[in-house]
Short mmCIF file of C-alpha atoms in Angstrom, two decimals:
data_model
loop_
_atom_site.label_atom_id
_atom_site.label_comp_id
_atom_site.label_asym_id
_atom_site.label_seq_id
_atom_site.Cartn_x
_atom_site.Cartn_y
_atom_site.Cartn_z
CA MET N 1 0.00 0.00 0.00
CA LYS N 2 1.43 3.34 -0.94
CA LEU N 3 2.32 5.91 1.74
CA ALA N 4 -0.13 8.45 0.31
CA GLY N 5 -2.96 6.01 1.07
CA LEU N 6 -1.66 5.41 4.59
CA VAL N 7 -2.26 9.06 5.51
CA TYR N 8 -6.01 8.57 5.19
CA ILE N 9 -6.23 5.04 6.62
CA ILE N 10 -3.95 5.34 9.70
CA PRO N 11 -6.50 7.32 11.80
CA LEU N 12 -8.93 4.40 11.43
CA LEU N 13 -6.41 2.03 13.02
CA ALA N 14 -6.59 3.51 16.54
CA GLY N 15 -9.01 0.84 17.79
CA VAL N 16 -7.29 -2.13 16.12
CA SER N 17 -5.08 -4.14 18.49
CA ALA N 18 -1.89 -6.01 17.53
CA GLN N 19 -2.31 -9.75 16.98
CA ASP N 20 -0.58 -12.47 18.92
CA ASP N 21 2.90 -13.53 17.69
CA ALA N 22 1.71 -17.16 17.79
CA ASP N 23 -0.89 -16.46 15.09
CA ARG N 24 1.74 -14.77 12.94
CA SER N 25 3.95 -17.83 13.41
CA LYS N 26 1.19 -20.11 12.03
CA TYR N 27 1.01 -17.89 8.97
CA SER N 28 4.83 -17.81 8.56
CA GLU N 29 5.00 -21.63 8.62
CA ILE N 30 3.14 -21.57 5.29
CA CYS N 31 3.87 -18.25 3.63
CA PRO N 32 5.77 -17.45 1.57
CA ASP N 33 7.69 -20.78 1.30
CA LYS N 34 4.65 -23.01 0.58
CA HIS N 35 2.92 -20.68 -1.88
CA GLU N 36 1.14 -22.81 -4.55
CA ASP N 37 2.11 -26.03 -2.70
CA LYS N 38 -0.55 -28.73 -2.28
CA LYS N 39 -1.51 -30.43 0.98
CA THR N 40 -3.58 -33.59 1.50
CA TYR N 41 -5.22 -34.15 4.90
CA ASP N 42 -5.71 -37.55 6.54
CA ASN N 43 -9.31 -37.70 5.33
CA GLY N 44 -8.16 -37.25 1.70
CA TYR N 45 -9.18 -33.59 1.44
CA GLU N 46 -6.66 -31.77 -0.80
CA ILE N 47 -6.01 -28.04 -1.03
CA THR N 48 -3.54 -25.60 -2.67
CA TYR N 49 -2.01 -22.76 -0.62
CA LEU N 50 -2.13 -19.28 -2.18
CA CYS N 51 -0.33 -16.65 -0.06
CA LYS N 52 -1.50 -13.04 0.33
CA ALA N 53 -4.83 -13.89 -1.30
CA THR N 54 -8.55 -14.14 -0.47
CA GLY N 55 -11.71 -15.08 -2.31
CA LYS N 56 -13.94 -12.83 -4.40
CA ALA N 57 -16.43 -10.82 -2.38
CA ASP N 58 -19.44 -11.88 -4.45
CA THR N 59 -18.70 -15.59 -3.78
CA LEU N 60 -18.63 -15.32 0.03
CA LEU N 61 -20.53 -18.06 1.86
CA SER N 62 -19.82 -17.46 5.55
CA THR N 63 -17.34 -16.01 8.04
CA ASP N 64 -16.25 -17.45 11.38
CA THR N 65 -13.41 -17.17 13.93
CA ILE N 66 -11.05 -20.16 13.69
CA LYS N 67 -7.66 -20.39 15.41
CA ASN N 68 -5.55 -21.99 12.65
CA PRO N 69 -5.45 -22.48 8.87
CA ASP N 70 -5.91 -26.27 9.01
CA ASP N 71 -9.26 -26.02 10.83
CA CYS N 72 -10.30 -23.28 8.39
CA ALA N 73 -9.51 -25.60 5.46
CA MET N 74 -11.54 -28.43 7.03
CA ALA N 75 -14.46 -26.03 7.58
CA CYS N 76 -14.59 -25.60 3.78
CA ASN N 77 -14.51 -29.38 3.34
CA SER N 78 -17.57 -29.65 5.59
CA GLN N 79 -19.48 -26.84 3.86
CA LYS N 80 -21.48 -27.77 0.79
CA GLY N 81 -20.68 -25.64 -2.21
CA CYS N 82 -17.38 -24.41 -0.68
CA LYS N 83 -14.56 -24.20 -3.23
CA GLY N 84 -12.01 -22.41 -1.06
CA SER N 85 -11.38 -20.81 2.32
CA ALA N 86 -9.26 -17.84 3.45
CA TRP N 87 -7.62 -17.53 6.89
CA ARG N 88 -6.17 -14.30 8.32
CA TYR N 89 -3.70 -14.41 11.22
CA THR N 90 -4.45 -10.82 12.33
CA ASN N 91 -7.91 -11.75 13.69
CA ASN N 92 -8.22 -15.54 13.15
CA GLU N 93 -10.97 -14.92 10.62
CA CYS N 94 -11.95 -17.85 8.40
CA THR N 95 -14.04 -17.02 5.31
CA LEU N 96 -15.60 -19.64 3.02
CA TYR N 97 -16.18 -19.01 -0.69
CA SER N 98 -18.28 -20.71 -3.37
CA GLU N 99 -15.55 -20.32 -5.98
CA GLY N 100 -11.87 -21.21 -6.03
CA GLU N 101 -10.82 -18.04 -7.83
CA THR N 102 -9.05 -15.37 -5.77
CA SER N 103 -9.67 -11.64 -5.61
CA ASP N 104 -7.41 -9.35 -7.66
CA ALA N 105 -6.53 -7.43 -4.48
CA GLU N 106 -3.47 -8.68 -2.55
CA LEU N 107 -4.07 -9.28 1.18
CA ARG N 108 -0.78 -9.52 3.05
CA ALA N 109 -1.91 -11.44 6.16
CA SER N 110 -4.23 -13.89 4.38
CA ILE N 111 -3.83 -17.47 3.09
CA PHE N 112 -6.35 -18.75 0.52
CA MET N 113 -6.76 -22.55 0.51
CA ARG N 114 -8.33 -23.64 -2.76
CA ARG N 115 -10.21 -26.96 -2.80
CA GLU N 116 -8.58 -29.49 -5.15
CA SER N 117 -10.61 -32.56 -4.05
CA PRO N 118 -13.79 -33.22 -6.02
CA GLU N 119 -16.85 -32.08 -4.11
CA GLU N 120 -19.62 -34.54 -3.28
CA GLU N 121 -22.59 -34.07 -5.59
CA GLU N 122 -25.21 -31.84 -4.05
CA GLU N 123 -28.92 -32.67 -4.08
CA LYS N 124 -30.81 -30.74 -6.72
CA PRO N 125 -33.96 -28.91 -5.55
CA GLU N 126 -37.25 -30.48 -6.50
CA GLU N 127 -38.99 -29.18 -9.58
CA GLY N 128 -40.89 -26.02 -8.87
CA GLU N 129 -38.94 -25.31 -5.71
CA ALA N 130 -37.02 -22.10 -5.97
CA GLU N 131 -33.39 -22.20 -4.90
CA GLU N 132 -32.73 -19.66 -2.24
CA GLU N 133 -29.85 -17.32 -2.87
CA THR N 134 -28.28 -15.30 -0.14
CA GLN N 135 -26.19 -12.29 -1.01
CA PRO N 136 -24.88 -10.91 2.27
CA VAL N 137 -23.52 -7.40 2.43
CA ASP N 138 -19.73 -7.82 2.44
CA CYS N 139 -17.40 -5.37 4.18
CA SER N 140 -14.64 -7.89 4.74
CA GLU N 141 -12.25 -6.53 2.13
CA THR N 142 -12.38 -3.06 3.67
CA GLU N 143 -11.85 -4.52 7.14
CA HIS N 144 -9.00 -6.64 5.81
CA ALA N 145 -7.41 -3.59 4.23
CA LEU N 146 -7.59 -1.66 7.50
CA LYS N 147 -6.06 -4.50 9.50
CA ASP N 148 -3.46 -5.10 6.83
CA CYS N 149 -2.58 -1.42 6.99
CA GLU N 150 -1.84 -1.71 10.71
CA ALA N 151 0.77 -4.39 10.09
CA SER N 152 2.18 -2.40 7.15
CA GLU N 153 2.44 0.74 9.27
CA LYS N 154 4.50 -1.05 11.95
CA GLU N 155 6.71 -2.62 9.30
CA LEU N 156 7.31 0.76 7.63
CA THR N 157 7.98 2.45 10.98
CA ASP N 158 10.61 -0.17 11.82
CA LYS N 159 12.21 0.24 8.40
CA LEU N 160 12.27 4.03 8.81
CA ALA N 161 13.98 3.73 12.21
CA THR N 162 16.57 1.36 10.72
CA CYS N 163 17.10 3.68 7.76
CA ASN N 164 17.63 6.70 10.05
CA LYS N 165 20.13 4.75 12.13
CA GLU N 166 22.07 3.68 9.03
CA LYS N 167 21.95 7.25 7.70
CA LYS N 168 23.48 8.58 10.94
CA GLU N 169 26.20 5.92 10.88
CA CYS N 170 26.94 6.82 7.26
CA CYS N 171 27.15 10.56 8.07
CA ASP N 172 29.42 9.87 11.05
CA GLY N 173 31.64 7.67 8.87
CA LYS N 174 31.80 10.36 6.18
CA LYS N 175 32.85 13.02 8.71
CA LYS N 176 35.51 10.70 10.13
CA CYS N 177 36.89 10.08 6.63
CA GLU N 178 36.95 13.82 5.89
CA ASP N 179 38.79 14.49 9.16
CA GLU N 180 41.31 11.74 8.37
CA LYS N 181 41.77 13.13 4.86
CA LYS N 182 42.44 16.64 6.20
CA LYS N 183 44.92 15.23 8.72
CA CYS N 184 46.72 13.35 5.93
CA GLU N 185 46.82 16.51 3.77
CA ASP N 186 48.34 18.50 6.65
CA GLU N 187 50.94 15.80 7.25
CA ARG N 188 51.71 15.65 3.53
CA LYS N 189 52.30 19.42 3.43
CA LYS N 190 54.50 19.20 6.52
CA CYS N 191 56.49 16.37 4.94
CA GLY N 192 56.90 18.48 1.81
CA ALA N 193 58.25 21.38 3.86
CA ASP N 194 60.59 19.05 5.79
CA LYS N 195 61.78 17.55 2.54
CA ALA N 196 62.54 20.99 1.11
CA LYS N 197 64.43 21.89 4.29
CA CYS N 198 66.43 18.66 4.11
CA GLU N 199 67.22 19.28 0.46
CA ALA N 200 68.51 22.75 1.34
CA GLU N 201 70.67 21.33 4.15
CA LYS N 202 71.93 18.64 1.81
CA ASN N 203 72.89 21.19 -0.84
CA LYS N 204 74.59 23.31 1.79
CA CYS N 205 76.60 20.33 3.05
CA GLN N 206 77.54 19.29 -0.48
CA ALA N 207 78.72 22.83 -1.21
CA ALA N 208 80.79 22.83 1.97
CA LEU N 209 82.35 19.48 1.11
CA LYS N 210 83.11 20.69 -2.38
CA SER N 211 84.68 23.84 -0.96
CA CYS N 212 86.82 21.79 1.41
CA GLY N 213 87.92 19.56 -1.41
CA SER N 214 88.83 22.44 -3.71
CA GLY N 215 90.84 24.11 -0.93
CA SER N 216 92.96 21.03 -0.42
CA GLN N 217 93.62 20.77 -4.16
CA HIS N 218 94.85 24.36 -4.50
CA LYS N 219 96.95 24.19 -1.32
CA ALA N 220 98.72 20.91 -1.23
CA LYS N 221 100.65 22.05 1.83
CA GLY N 222 97.75 24.03 3.33
CA PRO N 223 96.40 23.81 6.87
CA ALA N 224 94.96 20.58 8.22
CA ILE N 225 91.12 20.65 8.54
CA PRO N 226 90.01 20.65 12.20
CA ASN N 227 88.03 17.57 13.27
CA CYS N 228 84.64 19.29 13.61
CA PRO N 229 82.10 18.78 15.05
CA HIS N 230 83.82 16.17 17.26
CA ILE N 231 86.11 18.71 18.98
CA HIS N 232 83.27 21.18 19.61
CA GLY N 233 83.05 22.06 23.31
CA GLN N 234 86.01 19.77 24.13
CA THR N 235 89.30 20.51 25.92
CA ALA N 236 92.52 18.92 24.61
CA ARG N 237 96.27 19.50 24.87
CA TYR N 238 98.13 21.08 22.01
CA GLY N 239 101.84 21.80 22.48
CA ASN N 240 102.39 22.46 26.18
CA ARG N 241 98.96 23.99 27.00
CA ASN N 242 95.29 22.91 27.12
CA PHE N 243 92.82 24.52 24.72
CA ALA N 244 89.00 24.59 24.73
CA THR N 245 87.64 24.45 21.14
CA TRP N 246 84.31 25.42 19.53
CA CYS N 247 83.33 24.75 15.90
CA ASN N 248 81.90 27.62 13.84
CA HIS N 249 82.17 30.16 16.68
CA LEU N 250 84.20 33.33 17.15
CA LEU N 251 86.57 33.56 20.12
CA GLY N 252 84.96 35.34 23.06
CA GLY N 253 86.56 38.76 23.82
CA ALA N 254 88.85 38.67 20.75
CA ARG N 255 89.60 42.05 19.13
CA THR N 256 92.60 42.47 16.84
CA ILE N 257 94.81 39.77 15.37
CA TYR N 258 98.04 39.33 17.34
CA LYS N 259 99.76 37.17 14.69
CA GLN N 260 98.63 35.14 11.66
CA ASN N 261 100.22 32.45 9.50
CA ALA N 262 99.39 29.39 7.36
CA LEU N 263 100.24 26.72 9.95
CA PRO N 264 97.98 23.64 10.09
CA PHE N 265 95.43 23.64 12.92
CA GLU N 266 97.29 21.57 15.53
CA GLU N 267 100.64 23.27 14.78
CA CYS N 268 98.88 26.64 15.05
CA LEU N 269 97.62 25.84 18.57
CA ALA N 270 101.02 24.39 19.55
CA ALA N 271 102.72 27.63 18.41
CA CYS N 272 100.19 29.67 20.45
CA SER N 273 100.95 27.59 23.56
CA LYS N 274 104.62 28.64 23.33
CA ASP N 275 103.92 32.32 22.60
CA GLY N 276 103.44 34.35 25.77
CA GLY N 277 101.40 37.02 23.95
CA CYS N 278 98.87 34.53 22.42
CA LYS N 279 95.65 34.09 24.45
CA GLY N 280 93.68 32.10 21.87
CA VAL N 281 93.18 31.30 18.19
CA GLN N 282 90.50 31.95 15.57
CA TYR N 283 91.30 29.32 12.91
CA ILE N 284 89.44 30.34 9.72
CA LEU N 285 89.60 27.87 6.82
CA ASN N 286 89.86 28.77 3.12
CA THR N 287 92.01 31.81 3.79
CA ASP N 288 95.66 32.38 2.96
CA ALA N 289 96.55 32.65 6.67
CA PRO N 290 93.97 30.56 8.58
CA CYS N 291 95.94 30.61 11.88
CA LYS N 292 94.98 33.91 13.48
CA MET N 293 96.39 34.28 17.00
CA GLN N 294 94.54 36.60 19.34
CA GLY N 295 96.18 38.76 22.00
CA VAL N 296 92.93 39.14 23.97
CA SER N 297 90.35 36.45 24.97
CA ASN N 298 87.84 35.91 27.79
CA GLY N 299 88.39 32.16 27.55
CA GLN N 300 84.84 31.48 26.30
CA ALA N 301 83.12 30.82 22.97
CA GLY N 302 81.92 33.91 21.17
CA PRO N 303 78.92 34.25 18.82
CA ALA N 304 78.14 31.46 16.35
CA THR N 305 79.11 32.08 12.73
CA THR N 306 78.48 30.54 9.31
CA TRP N 307 82.21 30.58 8.53
CA MET N 308 84.13 27.32 8.50
CA MET N 309 86.31 27.99 11.51
CA VAL N 310 87.31 26.91 15.01
CA ALA N 311 87.77 29.10 18.08
CA ALA N 312 90.36 27.90 20.62
CA ALA N 313 90.96 29.44 24.06
CA LEU N 314 93.85 28.72 26.40
CA ARG N 315 92.98 26.95 29.61
#
């Protein structure tokens, strides 16, 4: 039944109560799995099950309340002229019909049991005796539709609740995916920036190595390269004095150059240790006279520098 029709029928359902689960179970034992299956009872009576069907209104014989489909089928067998019976689990209604043809309207909670056994021959009325015909006023289809609508309404309400739950789960999942995607994008950008920084550091190091290499080629007898960064912040003995050394730092308190020459690093510090006027060294690579002795020093590291150099202070 379409939802548009439910809007008009639902108000009529207020007085209709829900049917027992046991009655629904009796219906489910047959429908839909046994639709169009035949059944033969112990007394030889044979019927065919037709699910979601009922008889035609103009062939109705009688209506009664019967608790199960088997008893409803046997009621038709006992009724002369009965060609089929319909049983509804919603109200245990059993309706007998004079024809085995079903109504065009589908009735969800109904099973039609069409007689397949030949019917015993009925006595013909005596000549001149009029055969009585009873045409009761039938409202059963309307009542069936109302009761069927109740079951449909509950089914649709349950489906709607399930749909809303799945929709919420889907929306929550979508938001989680979007958050994860944004997080991944941020991390990707950060990785890109880190990569660029590493590339720059790499290029800088390669340039420094190249510069060191070229210096040694042009000055075969040039100064030895200090072992930086391993000697940074360390104290070691050169000549007859101890020196504290710092890589890529100026010498703290240094002002003017006391003496300068092209001695290698260790020889430079050894010469300073023997010179009473030398208080420290600023050893600057890639210059003609890297050994620059200082006459003034506070014995500490000065500011950091980008030059390739070592500061050494007497201890």
